[in-house]
Structure formats: C-alpha cells, structure tokens
Coordinates of C-alpha atoms in Angstrom, one line a residue:
X1 CA 0.5 -0.1 -0.1
X2 CA 0.8 3.6 -0.8
X3 CA 1.6 5.7 2.3
X4 CA 0.2 9.7 3.1
X5 CA 3.9 11.6 2.6
X6 CA 4.7 13.9 5.5
X7 CA 2.0 11.9 8.3
X8 CA 4.5 11.6 10.7
X9 CA 3.9 15.1 12.5
X10 CA 1.4 12.6 15.2
X11 CA 4.3 11.1 15.9
X12 CA 6.7 14.2 16.3
X13 CA 4.9 15.8 18.8
X14 CA 2.9 12.6 20.3
X15 CA 7.0 10.9 21.1
X16 CA 7.9 13.2 23.6
X17 CA 5.1 13.2 25.5
X18 CA 4.2 9.6 24.9
X19 CA 7.5 7.5 25.4
X20 CA 6.2 6.3 22.2
X21 CA 8.5 6.0 18.9
X22 CA 7.0 7.5 15.9
X23 CA 8.1 5.9 12.3
X24 CA 8.1 8.0 8.9
X25 CA 4.5 8.9 7.6
X26 CA 3.2 8.3 4.3
X27 CA -0.5 8.2 2.6
X28 CA -2.4 5.3 1.5
X29 CA -5.7 5.7 -1.4
X30 CA -8.4 3.2 -1.0
X31 CA -10.4 2.6 -3.7
X32 CA -12.1 -1.1 -3.7
X33 CA -15.6 -1.0 -2.0
X34 CA -14.2 -4.6 -0.1
X35 CA -11.3 -5.2 1.6
X36 CA -9.1 -7.4 -0.7
X37 CA -7.7 -9.3 1.8
X38 CA -9.7 -9.3 5.2
X39 CA -12.4 -11.5 3.8
X40 CA -10.9 -14.8 5.7
X41 CA -10.5 -13.9 8.7
X42 CA -12.2 -14.5 12.1
X43 CA -14.8 -12.0 13.4
X44 CA -13.1 -12.9 17.1
X45 CA -16.4 -9.6 17.5
X46 CA -18.1 -9.6 21.4
X47 CA -21.7 -10.1 21.5
X48 CA -21.8 -7.2 24.5
X49 CA -25.1 -5.0 23.6
X50 CA -24.6 -1.0 23.0
X51 CA -26.8 1.2 23.3
X52 CA -25.7 4.6 22.6
X53 CA -27.4 7.4 24.1
X54 CA -30.7 8.1 21.1
X55 CA -30.7 4.1 22.7
X56 CA -29.9 3.0 19.1
X57 CA -28.6 -0.8 19.6
X58 CA -24.9 -1.3 18.4
X59 CA -24.5 2.3 18.3
X60 CA -21.7 4.4 20.5
X61 CA -21.9 5.0 23.9
X62 CA -22.4 1.6 25.2
X63 CA -20.5 -2.2 25.8
X64 CA -19.3 -3.7 22.7
X65 CA -21.4 -4.5 20.0
X66 CA -20.6 -7.3 17.1
X67 CA -19.0 -6.0 14.0
X68 CA -17.4 -7.4 11.1
X69 CA -13.9 -7.2 10.6
X70 CA -13.2 -6.7 7.0
X71 CA -12.4 -2.9 6.0
X72 CA -15.8 -0.4 5.9
X73 CA -15.8 1.3 2.6
X74 CA -19.7 1.7 1.5
X75 CA -22.7 4.0 3.2
X76 CA -25.4 2.7 5.6
X77 CA -27.5 5.4 2.8
X78 CA -27.2 2.8 -0.3
X79 CA -25.3 4.0 -2.9
X80 CA -26.0 7.4 -3.8
X81 CA -25.0 8.0 0.5
X82 CA -21.7 9.4 1.3
X83 CA -19.4 9.6 4.2
X84 CA -18.0 12.5 5.5
X85 CA -15.0 11.3 7.5
X86 CA -12.5 14.1 9.6
X87 CA -9.4 12.8 10.6
X88 CA -6.0 13.3 13.2
X89 CA -7.9 16.2 15.8
X90 CA -9.6 17.3 17.5
X91 CA -7.8 20.4 17.7
X92 CA -8.7 23.5 18.7
X93 CA -8.2 26.2 16.0
X94 CA -10.2 23.9 13.0
X95 CA -12.6 21.4 14.9
X96 CA -15.0 24.0 16.1
X97 CA -15.0 25.5 12.4
X98 CA -15.1 21.9 11.0
X99 CA -18.0 21.6 12.6
X100 CA -19.4 24.7 11.8
X101 CA -19.9 24.0 8.1
X102 CA -20.8 20.7 8.7
X103 CA -23.7 22.3 10.7
X104 CA -24.4 24.7 8.0
X105 CA -25.0 22.0 5.7
X106 CA -26.6 19.6 7.6
X107 CA -24.1 16.9 7.5
X108 CA -23.1 13.5 9.7
X109 CA -19.5 13.0 9.8
X110 CA -17.3 10.7 11.4
X111 CA -14.4 11.6 13.4
X112 CA -11.9 9.6 13.9
X113 CA -9.3 10.9 17.0
X114 CA -5.7 10.3 18.0
X115 CA -6.2 9.4 21.3
X116 CA -4.2 12.0 22.7
X117 CA -5.3 14.7 21.1
X118 CA -8.9 13.7 22.2
X119 CA -7.7 13.5 25.9
X120 CA -6.4 17.0 26.1
X121 CA -9.4 18.6 24.1
X122 CA -11.9 16.3 26.1
X123 CA -14.7 19.9 25.0
X124 CA -14.1 19.1 21.6
X125 CA -14.2 15.5 21.4
X126 CA -17.7 16.2 24.4
X127 CA -18.7 19.0 21.1
X128 CA -18.4 16.3 17.8
X129 CA -20.1 13.8 19.8
X130 CA -23.1 16.1 21.0
X131 CA -23.5 17.6 17.2
X132 CA -24.4 14.1 16.6
X133 CA -21.1 13.3 14.8
X134 CA -19.6 9.4 15.3
X135 CA -16.0 9.1 17.0
X136 CA -13.4 6.5 14.8
X137 CA -10.2 5.2 16.7
X138 CA -7.1 6.5 15.2
X139 CA -4.2 5.0 17.7
X140 CA -1.7 6.5 19.8
X141 CA 0.9 7.4 17.4
X142 CA -0.3 8.0 14.4
X143 CA 2.2 5.5 13.1
X144 CA 1.8 4.5 9.1
X145 CA 4.4 1.3 10.0
X146 CA 2.0 -0.2 12.9
X147 CA 1.4 -3.1 10.2
X148 CA 5.3 -3.9 10.2
X149 CA 4.8 -4.3 14.7
X150 CA 3.8 -6.5 17.2
X151 CA 0.6 -7.3 18.6
X152 CA 1.1 -5.6 21.8
X153 CA 2.7 -2.6 19.9
X154 CA -1.0 -2.4 17.7
X155 CA -2.7 -3.7 20.9
X156 CA -1.5 0.0 22.8
X157 CA -1.7 1.9 19.8
X158 CA -5.3 1.1 19.5
X159 CA -6.7 0.3 22.8
X160 CA -5.0 3.3 24.7
X161 CA -6.7 5.4 22.2
X162 CA -9.7 3.9 22.6
X163 CA -10.0 4.5 26.3
X164 CA -8.1 8.1 26.1
X165 CA -11.1 9.0 23.0
X166 CA -13.2 7.7 25.4
X167 CA -12.7 9.0 28.5
X168 CA -12.4 12.2 26.7
X169 CA -16.0 11.7 25.2
X170 CA -17.7 11.3 28.9
X171 CA -18.7 7.6 28.0
X172 CA -19.1 7.2 24.1
X173 CA -17.0 4.6 22.9
X174 CA -15.5 4.7 18.7
X175 CA -17.9 2.9 16.4
X176 CA -15.0 2.8 14.2
X177 CA -10.8 1.8 13.6
X178 CA -9.3 3.3 11.7
X179 CA -5.3 2.5 11.1
X180 CA -3.4 5.0 10.2
X181 CA -1.8 5.3 6.5
X182 CA -4.3 1.9 5.5
X183 CA -2.0 -0.1 7.6
X184 CA -3.9 -2.3 9.1
X185 CA -3.3 -6.3 10.2
X186 CA -5.7 -9.1 10.0
X187 CA -5.0 -8.8 13.8
X188 CA -5.3 -4.9 14.2
X189 CA -8.9 -5.7 12.3
X190 CA -10.4 -8.8 14.7
X191 CA -9.4 -6.7 18.0
X192 CA -10.4 -3.6 17.2
X193 CA -13.6 -5.8 15.9
X194 CA -13.9 -7.0 19.2
X195 CA -14.2 -3.9 21.0
X196 CA -17.5 -3.3 18.5
X197 CA -14.9 -0.9 16.1
X198 CA -15.8 -1.6 12.3
X199 CA -12.3 -0.9 10.4
X200 CA -12.9 2.0 8.8
X201 CA -11.3 2.7 5.2
X202 CA -12.2 5.6 2.7
X203 CA -12.6 5.7 -1.2
X204 CA -11.9 9.3 -1.8
X205 CA -8.5 10.6 -0.4
X206 CA -9.4 14.7 -1.0
X207 CA -5.3 15.2 -0.3
X208 CA -6.1 18.1 2.1
X209 CA -3.3 17.2 4.1
X210 CA -1.1 18.4 1.6
X211 CA -2.4 22.0 1.5
X212 CA -3.3 21.8 -2.4
X213 CA -5.3 25.3 -2.3
X214 CA -8.9 24.7 -1.9
X215 CA -10.0 24.5 -5.6
X216 CA -7.7 21.2 -6.0
X217 CA -9.2 19.9 -3.2
X218 CA -12.5 20.2 -3.7
X219 CA -12.0 19.1 -7.9
X220 CA -10.5 16.1 -6.5
X221 CA -13.4 14.3 -5.0
X222 CA -15.0 15.7 -7.8
X223 CA -13.2 13.8 -9.8
X224 CA -12.7 11.2 -7.3
X225 CA -16.3 10.5 -5.3
X226 CA -17.4 8.0 -8.4
X227 CA -14.7 5.9 -6.8
X228 CA -16.8 5.0 -3.2
X229 CA -18.5 6.8 -0.5
X230 CA -16.1 8.1 1.8
X231 CA -14.0 11.0 1.7
X232 CA -11.3 11.3 3.9
X233 CA -10.4 15.0 5.3
X234 CA -8.1 16.5 7.9
X235 CA -8.9 18.3 10.8
X236 CA -5.7 18.7 12.4
X237 CA -1.8 18.5 11.2
X238 CA -1.1 21.6 10.7
X239 CA -3.4 24.7 8.9
X240 CA -6.8 23.2 7.6
X241 CA -8.3 26.3 6.5
X242 CA -7.6 24.7 3.7
X243 CA -10.6 21.8 4.1
X244 CA -12.4 24.5 6.2
X245 CA -13.0 26.7 2.4
X246 CA -13.1 23.3 0.5
X247 CA -16.2 21.3 2.9
X248 CA -18.0 24.4 2.0
X249 CA -17.8 24.1 -1.5
X250 CA -17.9 20.6 -1.8
X251 CA -21.1 19.7 1.0
X252 CA -23.2 21.5 -1.0
X253 CA -22.5 20.3 -4.7
X254 CA -22.7 16.9 -3.2
X255 CA -26.0 17.3 -2.5
X256 CA -26.7 19.4 -6.0
X257 CA -25.8 15.9 -6.9
X258 CA -28.1 13.8 -5.7
X259 CA -26.3 12.6 -2.9
X260 CA -27.5 12.5 1.2
X261 CA -24.8 12.0 3.9
X262 CA -24.2 9.2 6.1
X263 CA -22.0 7.3 8.4
X264 CA -19.8 4.1 7.4
X265 CA -21.3 1.0 7.2
X266 CA -20.7 -0.6 10.7

C-alpha cells in the first residue's frame, strides 16, 4: 500500500510526551469497495450489546457491539450515500470550524481521533458527540508503519487510544477504527472489531493534508467521488483553512448531485 507523505506529525509531537516511537509517514488510498485481503479472518467480535444515548443498538455509548472485521467503505445511505470522515484531531483551531461548516449544511461526519489529541481536548470530543457525529479510533501516535510492528504494539496503540477517546467523550466509545495510512493487519482488524470498532477505509483521498489549495481539494473530490462514498479530510496536522474552505464548496455540490450524507456501514 502507498502511504501518505508527510503524515508523521503526530509521531514527532507525541513521542516526546508519550514515549511512543513514531515512524516515518506516508499515505494510502483505498479504491476498493471491499477489503481485498480480509474476507477470511475470524470475526472475534464481542457480543455485548451497545446502546447509544439515542437508544440505538450497537451505536456508540455502551459496551462493544458485534461488528465485521472487514474494512468498511460503503455508506449506510446506500448507493447515493456519502460518508464524510475527518482525521487526526481534535484540534482547538480547526475542529470548531469544521463543526460549524458541517452544522451549516446539516451534515453528520465521522471523526477519526488520535488518542492524546482527544485527551487534551475533551471539550471538543464532547462537542463532536453532542452534534450527532460519530467517533473513530485513529491510534495513539499515528504510526503509519504499525502494520510492521508487534501485536503487543498494535494492541497498545488501538486500545490506549480507545480508552482516551472514551474518557474524553464522557463515556461514548468509538464506533470505528482507522489505521494510520491504511496500515491494517488481520490482527488489528480483529482486535478493533472485538471492541465494537469496525475497521474503516476510504475511497476518496481529498489530498487536503498536502494543502494544494481549496480549489484542488474540491476538484479531487469531484473527480474521485465515483470511486466510492467514503471521503477523507483532516482537521489537524497543520493549517487546515483549505479544508474548511473546500468543505464549504464540496458539501453543497454533493447535495446538488443528488447525494445524501450518512455514516460508514458497521
């Protein structure tokens, strides 16, 4: 898999604070609608039912719900559904601005949070949940080479982040797990699923992390949305003003094209 260039900022920032070694970065683009290598894994998913604040079985907020170990790309809104996913935060500058844009257009998104970022900004995690968005575990140190590390390391990265996010949210658990740079392994997928977190990929990489300009980000989404419904953006890792500007254009455009906004399948 290709990896996102320049995405090791979490490792550099967090290693000093957490004693976690971050490895060089790079990025991955998911273009398939199904996981090409994961169909044969045992599920290993716990059977404890989860009930959200809204009373939805299997939703964030309770114990682990049984989910598939395969990497999700599809939308719960069907063929014309789009899943907006926001990675690497929360960030005190950019997450509120992203939340404002989503609110303006009535769009719900999935926020893939880095554990220490969530721990540092519990008010933002709670704001994400209060607005009806979903949480996703994006590990502790955003190590895009964790698929080459031991199972013990993978477990620490996933479960420590899950705990930090859950505590920051006031008890709302992540519903998904997204490996940094797409660095999934059969073990990490099974572990996440056993904790009620569906492994989450993406179909459209907006390339916003590279800051190519808002117009370029918008053009990428328009050109690649036919690849599938799950679109990757970022709300941390540097100046995300281009992301905010691009979302203001992309969200109404998608509505004009007849798309509706949903969440990744579980």
